[in-house]
């Protein structure tokens, strides 16, 4: 199983990090060892001083595919989840400044929170581009998004990524984060919601 993450897919988030809007999708990978198991807390790695939360809608791939036509991409998923793309922002900025890959900042153990349960898309109304989601930190909403605001929609992302790598059953596509990313500290409690439905709860230690 691989985790494919899309960067800068919400204009308001690209702006808050002072990035240009992408003209084509930007993606990177996390290994399966990045998945934070079960309800385990995330221990902030000792090598970062600026760990950020990024809440993202996750699309689970349910068919094997390569060179998927955008018009057929909807056949490759039918369950939706929510997750966190934990990012060591200080390390990422260093990597970006040097033109180096981001893996140290993005792919470390525990950096991917993935909901245990995925919801059938049909239960959410059937339209992957009409999903409201938000993240609460210590009871306060810090990020709120709707998938209708994506720069590149899910079908486009699937089609694009599948030109470069085969998508396999069980792969998770993190579809990008809206504005409001911010630092987490020891003792924080993060809760992710799709609509009013709580999807995960993660403690920071
Ligand atoms: Mg992200």
XYZ file of C-alpha atoms and ligand atoms in Angstrom:
206
model
C 0.000 0.000 0.000
C 1.285 3.441 -0.842
C 0.184 6.873 0.248
C 0.064 9.491 -2.467
C -0.187 13.054 -1.211
C -1.208 16.054 -3.252
C 0.371 19.402 -2.424
C -1.060 22.905 -2.938
C -4.498 21.765 -4.045
C -6.385 24.524 -2.232
C -5.616 28.092 -3.284
C -6.008 29.559 0.206
C -3.442 27.113 1.598
C -0.949 27.662 -1.247
C -1.185 31.376 -0.465
C -0.646 30.988 3.278
C 2.652 29.203 2.550
C 3.501 31.805 -0.102
C 3.584 29.217 -2.878
C 2.512 29.929 -6.454
C -0.649 28.177 -7.582
C 0.269 24.976 -9.396
C -0.399 24.612 -13.117
C -0.382 20.828 -12.798
C -0.883 18.557 -9.776
C 2.018 18.235 -7.343
C 2.382 14.909 -5.594
C 4.743 13.079 -3.265
C 4.657 9.742 -1.443
C 4.684 8.491 2.095
C 5.703 4.883 2.799
C 3.382 2.466 4.603
C 5.601 2.873 7.686
C 4.308 6.458 7.930
C 0.849 5.294 8.991
C 0.147 6.124 12.628
C -1.296 2.883 13.976
C -4.769 2.756 15.480
C -5.438 5.372 18.096
C -1.786 5.777 18.990
C -0.610 9.250 19.901
C 1.934 10.991 17.717
C 5.232 11.618 19.461
C 6.796 14.776 18.068
C 10.157 13.758 16.585
C 13.101 15.325 18.390
C 14.563 16.755 15.167
C 11.764 19.231 14.436
C 10.689 22.403 16.195
C 7.728 23.140 13.962
C 5.438 20.175 13.366
C 2.246 21.138 11.505
C -1.148 19.513 11.083
C -2.670 19.310 7.595
C -6.149 17.770 7.509
C -6.999 16.107 4.194
C -9.775 14.091 2.588
C -8.524 10.629 1.620
C -9.733 8.670 -1.397
C -9.126 4.929 -1.190
C -8.292 3.248 -4.486
C -10.338 0.097 -5.107
C -9.072 -1.050 -8.529
C -5.742 -1.620 -10.173
C -5.059 0.951 -12.835
C -2.531 2.759 -14.964
C -3.060 5.541 -17.514
C -6.564 6.035 -16.160
C -8.683 8.311 -18.287
C -10.182 11.177 -16.299
C -13.636 10.178 -17.564
C -13.217 6.715 -16.011
C -11.417 7.744 -12.818
C -14.629 7.685 -10.744
C -14.668 3.895 -11.106
C -11.476 3.624 -9.071
C -12.873 4.690 -5.690
C -16.060 4.486 -3.689
C -14.924 5.073 -0.089
C -13.761 8.285 1.530
C -11.711 8.856 4.653
C -9.983 11.674 6.459
C -6.441 12.021 7.651
C -3.555 14.159 8.719
C -0.471 14.838 6.642
C 1.886 15.725 9.491
C 4.634 17.982 8.209
C 7.862 19.120 9.838
C 7.579 22.602 8.365
C 11.038 23.727 9.439
C 12.678 20.721 7.782
C 10.490 21.079 4.701
C 11.508 24.729 4.302
C 15.166 23.721 4.548
C 14.674 21.029 1.892
C 12.772 23.402 -0.379
C 15.440 26.087 -0.032
C 18.105 23.590 -1.061
C 15.995 22.092 -3.848
C 16.023 18.728 -2.092
C 13.227 16.146 -1.730
C 10.838 16.526 1.223
C 10.775 13.000 2.580
C 12.482 13.846 5.876
C 9.732 16.384 6.561
C 6.777 14.397 5.282
C 7.389 10.642 5.293
C 8.566 9.913 8.828
C 6.952 7.295 11.079
C 3.516 8.408 12.238
C 3.279 11.240 9.710
C 0.104 9.820 8.152
C -3.079 9.621 10.190
C -5.655 7.580 8.287
C -9.198 6.972 9.487
C -9.823 3.414 10.506
C -13.201 3.449 8.803
C -13.810 4.762 5.325
C -17.315 5.945 4.502
C -19.059 4.817 1.320
C -19.174 7.817 -0.990
C -22.850 7.075 -1.593
C -23.514 7.746 2.120
C -21.952 11.178 1.710
C -24.252 12.100 -1.145
C -22.263 10.500 -3.941
C -20.298 13.569 -5.081
C -16.647 13.528 -4.053
C -16.413 17.252 -4.831
C -19.124 18.134 -2.298
C -17.584 17.012 0.983
C -17.245 19.370 3.937
C -14.552 18.620 6.477
C -12.813 20.287 9.377
C -10.179 19.825 12.056
C -10.517 20.746 15.701
C -7.504 21.385 17.887
C -8.309 21.307 21.575
C -11.989 21.812 20.764
C -11.491 24.794 18.449
C -11.909 24.577 14.666
C -8.564 25.394 13.067
C -9.052 24.144 9.493
C -12.238 23.962 7.490
C -12.549 22.936 3.874
C -14.849 21.744 1.182
C -13.683 19.534 -1.654
C -15.428 21.805 -4.159
C -12.512 24.207 -3.577
C -9.859 21.815 -4.905
C -7.739 23.253 -7.708
C -7.531 19.810 -9.352
C -10.490 17.528 -8.712
C -10.170 13.916 -7.590
C -10.680 12.416 -11.042
C -8.010 14.670 -12.500
C -5.614 13.710 -9.691
C -6.164 9.989 -10.258
C -5.696 10.342 -13.983
C -2.566 12.442 -13.531
C -0.833 10.294 -10.944
C -1.632 7.096 -12.852
C 0.424 8.331 -15.791
C 3.487 7.914 -13.580
C 2.697 5.027 -11.268
C 0.274 2.134 -11.146
C -2.512 2.630 -8.641
C -3.239 -0.440 -6.570
C -6.138 -1.588 -4.433
C -5.795 -0.048 -0.978
C -3.629 2.886 -2.002
C -4.604 6.100 -0.246
C -4.762 9.420 -2.042
C -4.425 12.424 0.285
C -6.083 15.199 -1.689
C -4.512 18.317 -0.196
C -5.158 20.592 2.748
C -7.125 23.814 3.060
C -5.834 26.926 4.843
C -5.264 27.004 8.571
C -2.325 24.650 8.914
C -0.491 25.242 12.145
C 1.875 23.993 14.769
C 1.035 21.168 17.147
C 2.422 20.965 20.662
C 2.679 18.273 23.291
C -0.732 17.783 24.899
C -2.767 18.866 21.867
C -5.822 16.864 20.872
C -6.732 16.797 17.167
C -10.141 15.656 15.965
C -11.080 15.377 12.304
C -14.631 15.550 10.984
C -16.429 14.922 7.717
C -19.607 16.898 8.041
C -20.506 16.394 11.701
C -19.121 12.867 11.796
C -15.930 12.440 13.821
C -13.406 10.454 11.785
C -10.303 10.412 13.979
C -8.852 11.651 17.236
C -5.102 11.998 17.642
C -3.175 13.070 20.696
C 0.204 14.766 20.477
C 2.894 13.658 22.906
Mg -0.595 17.980 2.694
